[in-house]
Coordinates of C-alpha atoms in Angstrom, one line a residue:
Chain A
X206 CA -13.5 24.5 -0.3
X207 CA -12.5 22.4 -3.3
X208 CA -9.3 21.3 -1.6
X209 CA -11.3 19.0 0.6
X210 CA -11.4 16.5 -2.3
X211 CA -7.9 15.4 -1.7
X212 CA -8.9 13.6 1.5
X213 CA -11.2 11.4 -0.5
X214 CA -8.6 8.8 -1.8
X215 CA -7.9 8.1 1.9
X216 CA -11.3 8.2 3.4
X217 CA -13.2 6.5 0.6
X218 CA -11.5 3.1 1.0
X219 CA -12.2 3.3 4.7
X220 CA -15.9 3.9 4.0
X221 CA -16.0 1.0 1.6
X222 CA -14.2 -1.3 4.0
X223 CA -16.6 -0.3 6.8
X224 CA -19.6 -0.9 4.5
X225 CA -18.2 -4.4 3.8
X226 CA -17.7 -5.1 7.5
X227 CA -21.4 -4.3 8.2
X228 CA -22.3 -7.1 5.8
X229 CA -19.4 -9.3 6.9
X230 CA -21.1 -12.5 6.1
X231 CA -22.1 -11.8 2.5
X232 CA -19.1 -12.3 0.2
X233 CA -21.3 -11.3 -2.7
X234 CA -21.8 -7.8 -1.3
X235 CA -18.1 -7.6 -0.6
X236 CA -17.3 -8.2 -4.3
X237 CA -19.8 -5.6 -5.5
X238 CA -18.8 -2.9 -2.9
X239 CA -15.1 -3.5 -3.7
X240 CA -15.6 -3.2 -7.4
X241 CA -17.9 -0.2 -7.3
X242 CA -15.6 1.4 -4.6
X243 CA -12.5 0.9 -6.7
X244 CA -14.3 2.5 -9.7
X245 CA -15.3 5.5 -7.6
X246 CA -11.8 5.8 -6.2
X247 CA -10.4 5.8 -9.7
X248 CA -12.8 8.6 -10.8
X249 CA -12.0 10.7 -7.8
X250 CA -8.2 10.2 -8.3
X251 CA -8.4 11.3 -11.9
X252 CA -10.4 14.4 -10.9
X253 CA -7.7 15.2 -8.3
X254 CA -5.0 14.8 -10.9
X255 CA -6.9 17.1 -13.4
X256 CA -7.3 19.7 -10.6
X257 CA -3.6 19.6 -9.6
X258 CA -2.7 20.0 -13.3
X259 CA -4.9 23.1 -13.7
X260 CA -4.5 24.7 -10.2
X261 CA -1.1 23.6 -9.0
X262 CA -0.4 21.9 -5.7
X263 CA -3.5 21.4 -3.4
X264 CA -3.0 21.2 0.3
X265 CA -5.4 20.6 3.2
X266 CA -4.8 21.2 6.9
X267 CA -6.7 18.4 8.6
X268 CA -8.8 19.6 11.5
X269 CA -7.9 23.3 10.7
X270 CA -4.7 22.9 12.7
X271 CA -2.4 25.1 10.8
X272 CA 0.9 23.7 9.3
X273 CA 3.4 23.0 10.6
X274 CA 1.6 22.1 13.8
X275 CA -1.2 20.0 12.4
X276 CA -1.2 17.3 9.7
X277 CA -1.0 18.5 6.2
X278 CA -2.4 16.5 3.3
X279 CA -0.7 17.6 0.1
X280 CA -1.3 16.6 -3.5
X281 CA 1.4 17.7 -5.9
X282 CA 2.0 16.3 -9.4
X283 CA 3.9 13.3 -8.1
X284 CA 1.4 12.4 -5.4
X285 CA -1.5 12.9 -7.9
X286 CA -0.1 10.5 -10.5
X287 CA 0.7 8.0 -7.8
X288 CA -2.9 7.9 -6.5
X289 CA -4.2 7.6 -10.0
X290 CA -2.0 4.6 -10.7
X291 CA -2.9 3.1 -7.3
X292 CA -6.6 3.4 -8.2
X293 CA -6.0 1.8 -11.6
X294 CA -4.2 -1.1 -10.0
X295 CA -6.9 -1.3 -7.3
X296 CA -9.6 -1.5 -10.0
X297 CA -7.7 -4.1 -12.0
X298 CA -7.1 -6.2 -8.8
X299 CA -10.8 -5.9 -7.9
X300 CA -11.7 -7.5 -11.2
X301 CA -9.0 -10.1 -11.0
X302 CA -9.8 -11.0 -7.4
X303 CA -13.4 -11.8 -8.2
X304 CA -12.1 -14.2 -10.9
X305 CA -9.4 -15.9 -8.9
X306 CA -9.6 -15.6 -5.1
X307 CA -11.0 -18.7 -3.4
X308 CA -14.1 -18.6 -1.3
X309 CA -12.2 -19.4 1.9
X310 CA -10.2 -16.2 1.7
X311 CA -13.1 -14.1 0.5
X312 CA -15.0 -15.2 3.6
X313 CA -12.2 -14.1 5.9
X314 CA -12.5 -10.4 4.8
X315 CA -10.2 -10.4 1.8
X316 CA -11.9 -7.4 0.2
X317 CA -12.1 -5.1 3.2
X318 CA -8.3 -5.8 3.7
X319 CA -7.7 -4.8 0.1
X320 CA -9.4 -1.5 0.7
X321 CA -7.5 -0.9 4.0
X322 CA -4.3 -1.6 2.0
X323 CA -5.3 1.0 -0.6
X324 CA -6.1 3.4 2.1
X325 CA -2.7 3.1 3.6
X326 CA -1.0 3.4 0.2
X327 CA -3.0 6.5 -0.7
X328 CA -2.3 8.0 2.7
X329 CA 1.4 7.5 2.3
X330 CA 1.3 9.2 -1.1
X331 CA -0.7 12.2 0.1
X332 CA 0.6 13.1 3.5
X333 CA 2.8 16.0 4.0
X334 CA 3.9 15.1 7.5
X335 CA 6.6 12.5 8.3
X336 CA 5.0 11.0 11.4
X337 CA 1.8 10.7 9.6
X338 CA 3.7 9.0 6.8
X339 CA 4.9 6.5 9.4
X340 CA 1.2 5.9 10.4
X341 CA 0.2 5.3 6.8
X342 CA 3.1 2.9 6.4
X343 CA 1.8 0.9 9.3
X344 CA -1.8 0.9 8.0
X345 CA -0.4 -0.4 4.7
X346 CA 2.0 -2.9 6.3
X347 CA -0.6 -4.4 8.7
X348 CA -3.1 -4.9 5.9
X349 CA -0.4 -6.5 3.8
X350 CA 0.7 -8.8 6.7
X351 CA -2.8 -10.1 6.9
X352 CA -3.2 -10.4 3.1
X353 CA 0.1 -12.2 2.9
X354 CA -0.7 -14.8 5.6
X355 CA -4.5 -15.1 4.8
X356 CA -5.2 -18.7 3.9
X357 CA -2.5 -20.0 6.1
X358 CA -0.7 -22.4 3.8
X359 CA 2.8 -23.5 4.8
X360 CA 4.6 -21.5 2.2
X361 CA 2.6 -18.4 3.0
X362 CA 3.7 -18.5 6.6
X363 CA 7.3 -19.0 5.7
X364 CA 7.2 -16.0 3.4
X365 CA 5.1 -13.9 5.9
X366 CA 7.6 -14.5 8.8
X367 CA 10.5 -13.1 6.7
X368 CA 8.3 -10.2 5.3
X369 CA 7.0 -9.2 8.7
X370 CA 10.3 -9.4 10.5
X371 CA 12.2 -7.3 8.1
X372 CA 9.4 -4.8 7.6
X373 CA 9.0 -4.3 11.4
X374 CA 12.7 -3.8 11.7
X375 CA 12.6 -1.1 9.0
X376 CA 9.6 0.5 10.8
X377 CA 11.6 0.6 14.0
X378 CA 14.5 2.3 12.1
X379 CA 12.0 4.7 10.5
X380 CA 10.6 5.6 13.9
X381 CA 14.0 6.1 15.4
X382 CA 15.0 8.4 12.5
X383 CA 11.8 10.4 12.9
X384 CA 12.6 10.9 16.6
X385 CA 16.2 12.1 15.9
X386 CA 15.0 14.3 13.1
X387 CA 12.4 15.9 15.3
X388 CA 15.2 16.5 17.9
X389 CA 17.4 18.2 15.3
X390 CA 14.9 20.2 13.3
X391 CA 11.9 20.7 15.7
X392 CA 9.4 19.9 13.0
X393 CA 8.1 16.9 11.0
X394 CA 6.2 18.8 8.4
X395 CA 7.9 18.1 5.1
X396 CA 7.5 21.6 3.8
X397 CA 8.7 23.1 7.0
X398 CA 11.6 20.8 7.1
X399 CA 12.6 21.7 3.5
X400 CA 12.5 25.3 4.6
X401 CA 14.5 24.8 7.8
X402 CA 17.2 22.3 6.9
X403 CA 19.5 24.7 5.0
X404 CA 19.9 26.6 8.3
X405 CA 20.6 23.7 10.5
X406 CA 24.2 23.6 11.7
X407 CA 24.6 19.9 12.7
X408 CA 25.1 18.8 9.1
X409 CA 26.8 15.5 10.1
X410 CA 23.9 14.5 12.3
X411 CA 21.5 15.4 9.5
X412 CA 23.4 13.2 7.1
X413 CA 23.3 10.3 9.6
X414 CA 19.5 10.7 10.0
X415 CA 19.1 10.8 6.2
X416 CA 21.0 7.5 5.9
X417 CA 18.7 6.1 8.6
X418 CA 15.7 7.1 6.5
X419 CA 17.4 5.7 3.4
X420 CA 17.7 2.3 5.2
X421 CA 14.1 2.4 6.4
X422 CA 12.7 3.2 3.0
X423 CA 15.3 1.0 1.3
X424 CA 14.0 -2.1 3.0
X425 CA 10.5 -1.2 1.8
X426 CA 11.6 -0.3 -1.7
X427 CA 13.8 -3.5 -1.8
X428 CA 17.1 -1.9 -2.8
X429 CA 20.5 -3.5 -2.5
X430 CA 21.4 -4.9 0.1
X431 CA 18.1 -4.8 1.8
X432 CA 15.9 -6.7 -0.6
X433 CA 16.1 -10.3 0.7
X434 CA 12.5 -10.4 2.1
X435 CA 11.0 -9.7 -1.3
X436 CA 11.8 -12.8 -3.4
X437 CA 11.3 -14.9 -0.2
X438 CA 7.7 -13.8 0.2
X439 CA 6.1 -12.5 -3.0
X440 CA 5.6 -15.8 -4.6
X441 CA 3.6 -17.3 -1.7
X442 CA 0.2 -15.6 -1.6
X443 CA -2.5 -15.8 -4.2
X444 CA -1.6 -14.1 -7.4
X445 CA -4.0 -11.2 -7.0
X446 CA -2.2 -10.3 -3.7
X447 CA 1.3 -10.8 -5.2
X448 CA 0.3 -8.6 -8.1
X449 CA -0.9 -5.7 -6.0
X450 CA 2.1 -6.0 -3.7
X451 CA 4.5 -6.2 -6.7
X452 CA 2.9 -3.2 -8.3
X453 CA 2.4 -0.9 -5.4
X454 CA 4.2 -1.7 -2.1
X455 CA 7.8 -1.4 -3.1
X456 CA 6.8 1.7 -5.0
X457 CA 5.6 3.4 -1.8
X458 CA 9.2 3.0 -0.6
X459 CA 10.6 4.4 -3.8
X460 CA 8.1 7.3 -3.6
X461 CA 9.2 8.0 0.0
X462 CA 12.9 8.0 -1.1
X463 CA 12.1 10.3 -4.0
X464 CA 10.1 12.7 -1.7
X465 CA 12.8 12.7 1.0
X466 CA 15.9 13.0 -1.2
X467 CA 14.5 15.7 -3.4
X468 CA 12.5 17.9 -1.1
X469 CA 14.1 17.4 2.3
X470 CA 17.6 16.0 2.3
X471 CA 19.6 17.8 -0.3
X472 CA 22.2 19.3 2.0
X473 CA 24.9 16.7 1.1
X474 CA 24.2 15.4 -2.3
X475 CA 27.8 14.3 -2.8
X476 CA 27.4 11.7 -0.1
X477 CA 23.7 10.7 0.1
X478 CA 23.0 10.6 -3.6
X479 CA 26.3 8.8 -4.4
X480 CA 25.3 6.2 -1.8
X481 CA 22.0 5.8 -3.7
X482 CA 23.8 5.6 -7.0
X483 CA 26.0 2.7 -5.9
X484 CA 23.1 1.0 -4.3
X485 CA 21.0 1.5 -7.5
X486 CA 23.7 -0.1 -9.7
X487 CA 24.0 -3.1 -7.4
X488 CA 20.3 -3.4 -7.1
X489 CA 19.9 -3.6 -10.8
X490 CA 22.7 -6.2 -11.2
X491 CA 21.8 -8.5 -8.3
X492 CA 18.1 -8.4 -9.1
X493 CA 18.6 -9.4 -12.7
X494 CA 21.2 -12.0 -11.9
X495 CA 19.0 -13.5 -9.2
X496 CA 16.2 -13.7 -11.7
X497 CA 18.4 -15.6 -14.2
X498 CA 19.0 -18.3 -11.6
X499 CA 15.3 -18.9 -10.9
X500 CA 13.0 -21.4 -12.5
X501 CA 9.7 -20.4 -10.9
X502 CA 7.5 -18.0 -12.8
X503 CA 6.7 -15.7 -9.9
X504 CA 10.2 -15.8 -8.4
X505 CA 11.6 -14.6 -11.7
X506 CA 9.1 -11.8 -11.7
X507 CA 9.9 -11.0 -8.0
X508 CA 13.6 -10.7 -8.7
X509 CA 12.8 -8.4 -11.7
X510 CA 11.0 -6.1 -9.4
X511 CA 14.3 -5.6 -7.6
X512 CA 16.3 -4.9 -10.7
X513 CA 13.6 -2.4 -12.0
X514 CA 13.6 -0.6 -8.6
X515 CA 17.3 -0.1 -9.4
X516 CA 16.5 2.0 -12.4
X517 CA 14.1 4.2 -10.4
X518 CA 16.6 4.8 -7.7
X519 CA 19.2 5.4 -10.4
X520 CA 17.0 8.2 -11.7
X521 CA 16.8 9.7 -8.2
X522 CA 20.5 9.3 -7.5
X523 CA 21.6 11.1 -10.6
X524 CA 19.5 14.1 -9.4
X525 CA 19.1 16.0 -12.6
X526 CA 15.6 17.2 -13.6
X527 CA 15.7 14.7 -16.6
X528 CA 16.8 11.8 -14.4
X529 CA 14.1 12.4 -11.8
X530 CA 11.5 12.7 -14.6
X531 CA 12.8 9.4 -15.9
X532 CA 12.4 7.8 -12.4
X533 CA 8.8 9.0 -12.2
X534 CA 8.0 7.8 -15.7
X535 CA 9.7 4.5 -14.8
X536 CA 7.4 4.1 -11.7
X537 CA 4.3 4.8 -13.8
X538 CA 5.4 2.2 -16.4
X539 CA 6.6 -0.3 -14.0
X540 CA 3.6 -0.5 -11.8
X541 CA 1.3 -1.2 -14.8
X542 CA 3.6 -3.7 -16.4
X543 CA 4.7 -5.7 -13.3
X544 CA 1.1 -6.1 -12.0
X545 CA 0.1 -7.3 -15.4
X546 CA 2.9 -9.9 -15.6
X547 CA 1.8 -11.3 -12.2
X548 CA -1.8 -11.5 -13.5
X549 CA -0.6 -13.5 -16.5
X550 CA 1.4 -15.9 -14.3
X551 CA -1.8 -16.4 -12.3
X552 CA -3.8 -17.3 -15.5
X553 CA -1.1 -19.7 -16.6
X554 CA -1.2 -21.3 -13.1
X555 CA -4.9 -21.7 -13.3
X556 CA -4.6 -23.3 -16.8
X557 CA -1.7 -25.7 -16.1
X558 CA -1.7 -25.9 -12.3
X559 CA 1.9 -24.9 -11.8
X560 CA 4.4 -22.0 -11.6
X561 CA 7.4 -24.2 -12.2
X562 CA 8.9 -23.5 -15.6
X563 CA 9.9 -27.1 -16.0
X564 CA 6.4 -28.4 -15.6
X565 CA 4.8 -25.8 -17.9
X566 CA 4.7 -25.6 -21.7
X567 CA 2.7 -25.4 -24.8
X568 CA 0.6 -22.5 -23.7
X569 CA 1.1 -20.6 -27.0
X570 CA -0.1 -23.4 -29.1
X571 CA -3.6 -23.4 -27.7
X572 CA -3.8 -19.9 -26.2
X573 CA -2.0 -17.6 -28.6
X574 CA -3.9 -14.6 -27.2
X575 CA -2.6 -15.3 -23.7
X576 CA 0.9 -15.5 -25.3
X577 CA 0.4 -12.1 -26.9
X578 CA -0.9 -10.7 -23.6
X579 CA 2.3 -12.0 -21.9
X580 CA 4.6 -10.6 -24.6
X581 CA 3.3 -7.0 -24.3
X582 CA 4.3 -6.4 -20.7
X583 CA 7.3 -8.8 -20.9
X584 CA 8.9 -6.9 -23.8
X585 CA 7.9 -3.6 -22.2
X586 CA 9.7 -4.7 -19.1
X587 CA 12.8 -5.6 -21.1
X588 CA 12.7 -2.2 -22.8
X589 CA 11.8 -3.1 -26.4
X590 CA 10.6 -0.1 -28.5
X591 CA 8.0 1.2 -28.9
X592 CA 6.5 -0.1 -25.6
X593 CA 6.5 1.9 -22.4
X594 CA 9.6 0.4 -20.9
X595 CA 11.8 1.6 -23.8
X596 CA 11.0 5.2 -23.1
X597 CA 11.4 4.7 -19.4
X598 CA 14.9 3.2 -19.8
X599 CA 15.8 5.6 -22.6
X600 CA 15.2 8.6 -20.4
X601 CA 17.1 7.3 -17.4
X602 CA 20.0 6.2 -19.6
X603 CA 20.0 9.5 -21.4
X604 CA 20.2 11.3 -18.1
X605 CA 23.2 9.2 -17.0
X606 CA 24.9 9.9 -20.3
X607 CA 24.4 13.6 -19.8
X608 CA 26.1 13.4 -16.4
X609 CA 28.8 11.2 -17.9
X610 CA 28.3 8.2 -15.7
X611 CA 29.4 5.8 -18.4
X612 CA 29.8 2.8 -16.0
X613 CA 26.2 3.2 -14.9
X614 CA 25.1 3.4 -18.5
X615 CA 26.9 0.2 -19.2
X616 CA 25.3 -1.6 -16.3
X617 CA 21.8 -0.3 -17.1
X618 CA 22.1 -1.5 -20.7
X619 CA 23.5 -4.9 -19.6
X620 CA 20.6 -5.3 -17.1
X621 CA 18.2 -4.5 -19.9
X622 CA 19.7 -7.2 -22.0
X623 CA 19.6 -9.7 -19.1
X624 CA 15.9 -8.8 -18.5
X625 CA 15.2 -9.7 -22.1
X626 CA 17.0 -13.0 -21.5
X627 CA 14.8 -13.8 -18.5
X628 CA 11.6 -12.9 -20.4
X629 CA 12.7 -15.0 -23.3
X630 CA 13.3 -17.8 -20.8
X631 CA 9.8 -17.6 -19.6
X632 CA 8.5 -17.4 -23.1
X633 CA 10.4 -20.5 -24.2
X634 CA 9.6 -22.6 -21.2
X635 CA 6.0 -21.6 -20.6
X636 CA 4.7 -20.7 -24.1
X637 CA 6.9 -22.2 -26.8
X638 CA 8.2 -25.6 -25.8
X639 CA 5.9 -28.7 -25.8
X640 CA 3.9 -29.4 -22.8
X641 CA 5.9 -32.0 -20.7
X642 CA 2.7 -33.5 -19.6
X643 CA 2.1 -34.9 -23.1
X644 CA 1.2 -33.5 -26.6
X645 CA -2.5 -33.1 -26.1
X646 CA -3.9 -29.9 -24.7
X647 CA -3.6 -30.5 -20.9
X648 CA -5.8 -28.3 -18.8
X649 CA -5.8 -28.4 -15.0
X650 CA -9.1 -29.6 -13.4
X651 CA -9.5 -26.4 -11.5
X652 CA -9.6 -24.3 -14.6
X653 CA -12.5 -26.3 -16.1
X654 CA -14.5 -25.6 -13.0
X655 CA -14.2 -21.8 -13.3
X656 CA -17.3 -20.2 -14.7
X657 CA -17.2 -18.2 -17.9
X658 CA -17.8 -14.9 -16.2
X659 CA -14.9 -15.5 -13.9
X660 CA -12.7 -16.2 -16.9
X661 CA -13.6 -12.9 -18.4
X662 CA -12.9 -11.2 -15.1
X663 CA -9.5 -12.8 -15.1
X664 CA -8.6 -11.6 -18.6
X665 CA -10.3 -8.2 -18.5
X666 CA -7.6 -6.6 -16.2
X667 CA -4.8 -8.1 -18.2
X668 CA -6.2 -6.6 -21.4
X669 CA -6.8 -3.3 -19.7
X670 CA -3.2 -3.0 -18.4
X671 CA -1.8 -4.2 -21.7
X672 CA -3.7 -1.5 -23.4
X673 CA -2.4 1.1 -21.0
X674 CA 1.2 -0.2 -21.6
X675 CA 0.7 0.3 -25.4
X676 CA -0.8 3.7 -24.9
X677 CA 2.1 4.9 -22.8
X678 CA 4.4 3.4 -25.4
X679 CA 2.9 5.0 -28.5
X680 CA 1.7 8.2 -26.9
X681 CA 4.6 8.7 -24.5
X682 CA 4.9 12.5 -24.8
X683 CA 2.1 13.7 -22.5
X684 CA 3.2 11.1 -19.9
X685 CA 6.8 12.3 -20.2
X686 CA 5.8 16.0 -20.0
X687 CA 3.8 15.2 -16.9
X688 CA 6.8 13.4 -15.3
X689 CA 9.0 16.4 -16.3
X690 CA 6.7 18.9 -14.6
X691 CA 6.5 16.7 -11.5
X692 CA 10.3 16.5 -11.4
X693 CA 10.6 20.3 -11.7
X694 CA 8.2 20.6 -8.8
X695 CA 10.3 18.3 -6.7
X696 CA 13.6 19.9 -7.4
X697 CA 12.4 23.4 -6.9
X698 CA 10.6 22.8 -3.6
X699 CA 9.6 26.5 -3.1
X700 CA 6.1 26.0 -4.6
X701 CA 5.6 23.0 -2.4
X702 CA 6.7 24.9 0.7
X703 CA 4.6 27.9 -0.1
X704 CA 1.5 25.9 -0.8
X705 CA 1.6 23.9 2.4
X706 CA 2.6 26.6 4.7
X707 CA 0.3 29.1 3.1
X708 CA 3.1 31.6 2.3
X709 CA 2.9 33.9 -0.7
Chain B
X282 CA -10.8 -24.1 36.8
X283 CA -14.0 -22.7 38.2
X284 CA -13.8 -20.4 41.2
X285 CA -16.9 -19.3 43.0
X286 CA -15.3 -16.3 44.6
X287 CA -13.9 -15.0 41.3
X288 CA -17.2 -15.7 39.5
X289 CA -19.3 -13.9 42.0
X290 CA -16.8 -11.0 42.3
X291 CA -16.7 -10.6 38.5
X292 CA -20.4 -10.2 38.4
X293 CA -20.2 -7.2 40.6
X294 CA -17.0 -5.9 39.1
X295 CA -18.2 -5.9 35.5
X296 CA -20.8 -3.0 35.9
X297 CA -18.3 -1.0 38.0
X298 CA -15.5 -1.4 35.5
X299 CA -17.9 -0.5 32.6
X300 CA -19.0 2.6 34.4
X301 CA -15.4 3.5 35.0
X302 CA -14.6 3.0 31.3
X303 CA -17.5 5.4 30.4
X304 CA -16.1 7.9 32.9
X305 CA -12.6 7.6 31.3
X306 CA -14.2 8.0 27.8
X307 CA -16.0 11.2 28.7
X308 CA -13.3 13.0 30.6
X309 CA -10.8 12.1 27.8
X310 CA -11.1 15.3 25.9
X311 CA -9.2 17.6 28.2
X312 CA -7.9 15.3 30.8
X313 CA -6.2 11.9 30.8
X314 CA -8.5 9.3 29.5
X315 CA -10.3 9.0 26.2
X316 CA -11.8 6.4 23.9
X317 CA -8.7 4.2 23.7
X318 CA -8.2 3.8 27.4
X319 CA -11.9 3.5 28.0
X320 CA -12.2 0.8 25.5
X321 CA -9.3 -1.1 27.0
X322 CA -10.8 -0.9 30.5
X323 CA -14.2 -2.1 29.1
X324 CA -12.4 -5.0 27.3
X325 CA -10.6 -5.8 30.6
X326 CA -14.0 -6.0 32.3
X327 CA -15.3 -8.5 29.8
X328 CA -11.9 -10.4 29.9
X329 CA -12.3 -10.7 33.7
X330 CA -15.8 -12.1 33.3
X331 CA -14.5 -14.5 30.7
X332 CA -11.8 -15.8 33.0
X333 CA -14.3 -16.3 35.8
X334 CA -17.2 -17.8 33.8
X335 CA -15.8 -19.1 30.5
X336 CA -15.9 -17.8 27.0
X337 CA -19.5 -18.9 26.2
X338 CA -20.9 -16.9 29.1
X339 CA -18.9 -13.9 28.2
X340 CA -20.0 -14.0 24.6
X341 CA -23.6 -14.4 25.7
X342 CA -23.3 -11.4 28.0
X343 CA -21.8 -9.2 25.3
X344 CA -24.7 -10.0 22.9
X345 CA -23.1 -8.3 19.9
X346 CA -20.3 -10.0 18.0
X347 CA -17.0 -8.2 18.4
X348 CA -16.8 -7.6 14.6
X349 CA -20.1 -5.6 14.9
X350 CA -18.5 -3.4 17.5
X351 CA -15.5 -2.9 15.2
X352 CA -17.7 -1.9 12.3
X353 CA -19.9 0.4 14.3
X354 CA -16.8 2.0 15.9
X355 CA -15.2 2.7 12.5
X356 CA -18.6 3.9 11.2
X357 CA -18.9 6.4 14.0
X358 CA -15.3 7.6 13.4
X359 CA -16.2 8.2 9.7
X360 CA -19.5 9.9 10.6
X361 CA -17.8 12.3 13.0
X362 CA -15.9 13.9 10.0
X363 CA -19.1 14.8 8.1
X364 CA -20.3 17.9 10.1
X365 CA -17.0 19.7 9.5
X366 CA -17.4 19.3 5.8
X367 CA -21.1 20.4 5.9
X368 CA -20.4 23.7 7.7
X369 CA -17.6 24.4 5.2
X370 CA -14.6 24.0 7.6
X371 CA -11.5 21.9 6.9
X372 CA -11.9 18.1 7.1
X373 CA -12.1 16.8 10.6
X374 CA -12.4 20.2 12.3
X375 CA -14.1 19.8 15.7
X376 CA -17.7 20.9 15.7
X377 CA -19.3 21.5 19.1
X378 CA -22.8 22.2 20.2
X379 CA -23.1 25.3 22.4
X380 CA -25.3 23.9 25.1
X381 CA -23.8 22.2 28.1
X382 CA -25.3 18.8 29.1
X383 CA -25.3 17.7 32.7
X384 CA -22.7 15.0 33.4
X385 CA -21.4 14.8 29.9
X386 CA -20.5 18.4 29.3
X387 CA -20.2 19.6 25.8
X388 CA -21.2 17.4 22.9
X389 CA -19.3 17.6 19.6
X390 CA -17.8 15.6 16.8
X391 CA -14.6 14.7 18.8
X392 CA -16.8 12.9 21.3
X393 CA -18.5 10.9 18.5
X394 CA -15.0 10.0 17.2
X395 CA -13.9 9.0 20.7
X396 CA -17.0 6.8 21.1
X397 CA -16.0 5.2 17.8
X398 CA -12.5 4.6 19.1
X399 CA -14.0 3.1 22.3
X400 CA -16.1 0.6 20.4
X401 CA -13.3 -0.2 18.0
X402 CA -10.8 -0.9 20.8
X403 CA -13.3 -2.9 22.8
X404 CA -14.3 -4.9 19.7
X405 CA -10.7 -5.7 18.6
X406 CA -9.5 -6.6 22.1
X407 CA -12.5 -8.9 22.6
X408 CA -12.1 -10.4 19.2
X409 CA -8.5 -11.3 20.0
X410 CA -9.3 -12.6 23.5
X411 CA -12.2 -14.7 22.3
X412 CA -10.3 -16.1 19.3
X413 CA -7.5 -17.2 21.6
X414 CA -9.9 -18.7 24.1
X415 CA -11.7 -20.7 21.4
X416 CA -8.3 -21.9 20.1
X417 CA -7.6 -23.2 23.6
X418 CA -10.8 -25.2 23.7

């Protein structure tokens, strides 16, 4: 009964959250439970990944209701790596939150919400049933709504309204698409769908449904032209929240797109994947151009999420094994790097009391290590060798060259260059130029009041994630091999189908 | 506005509605009903009492804070999954005791889960109602 372990990434966060609710008045216990819980989740996720690597796809029929009638929980290579990354980010955010979240938010159940969020994300990665996926999306979204609005500042509510409205709209579209798909195919189990769809005669209707799914997940993944909610909301909550959102939430959308458009909807690649290709190119361009026009640290980073999502969708849209492997590698790299950049922006804000590039400056002079810690993820994001972003971009671009999509290659390279421009802008404004507040070392009052332990807790996750970036960069081969194997599993869905449906 | 008729009626209606909510909870496994509906009816009972007698009285009557109900409810839901693992079945497989109990019928993990849902729904509905009522004050 070793396959029971794959329910743990979903059920453990629930257990930790409930434990915290029992001691709902003691913030101290919340912190410890959250930290210990995140560590346990990390260990469990790694064990699952090792097991998937050695034994192949693991599936579990919840409640012993056989697939396709019950709910299947499935961990293939892609799901396994996603839950590991989620656990890494969960752990990093647990540390960072203790260092940065204010007591007011902590008191209003910040940590249990964090665990509920992780539960939703893990559920979305592990489920093998589309309606269940919808449920996990809701678990994740409702937690994120509260996290986004928690604290109740004016800016937060403005961001939250946009975020909630667009995400609810996308959920409605998702639900409608689920209904129509069930009407056409008579099943919502992903493996069963993958098996049945080639024999369905209403191909046009199927394509229409697939586009509905594309819109629903597109809103969540923030692809062109559905990304407007992201830069409007991600810069408003506390940094720890921004960071976990930036790292994980859009990637759940990307994961869903990858899952749907490799395993299920491959009946009309000429149409659906071309649509994705156009969207990917425009996502990259608009994201990076939007970033160039911004002068707020976190807004620049938010727009860069969008442009980077473009690369992942590009990998999916090209639909060759190499391209999809590139997309998966890109997700791994991007989650680590982007979360880290948000963490750094938070430290700079604590130090200087602002996110506005115009008001910042001189950080490098007094905090050279912080400068270095910014440069590692920033250069990785821009794709400078030998950091992780270089390999990610390299694989996606190589895949486009192989398919002879030269225009796309041009756009991808240009966007890489513009990303470097944006990162240089942040570097110049925040770290290099003199502090506009005067030549002496200006430090915000709030930073002086932070205890030494909390300062260590702020820097520890940044160093941890920077190290991971460097490891992926210098030791890219095992990561790439893994992504390659995951991509092969996605393209040849027969092992997935057989494992879930228990066929030989 | 205080109404003697409503206040007196709510005192008699509260136990009746609570008994009805338990009835709904217990018949839920095979027939219409269940933890969710039962919890809503129970919450409606308290809501009626709150409308008649004010939020302070209602909170005093409830004794537990709504968030306690929520955490106990979730806890029961988690607990109900453990027997299935212990006897080596798939996660969340229903495990039933063989003996029949009078009134209740069979007892098993789905019932524990349903009681969890009942408490959770009651807790959340009351939390929302009480928060809104306190906002109003």
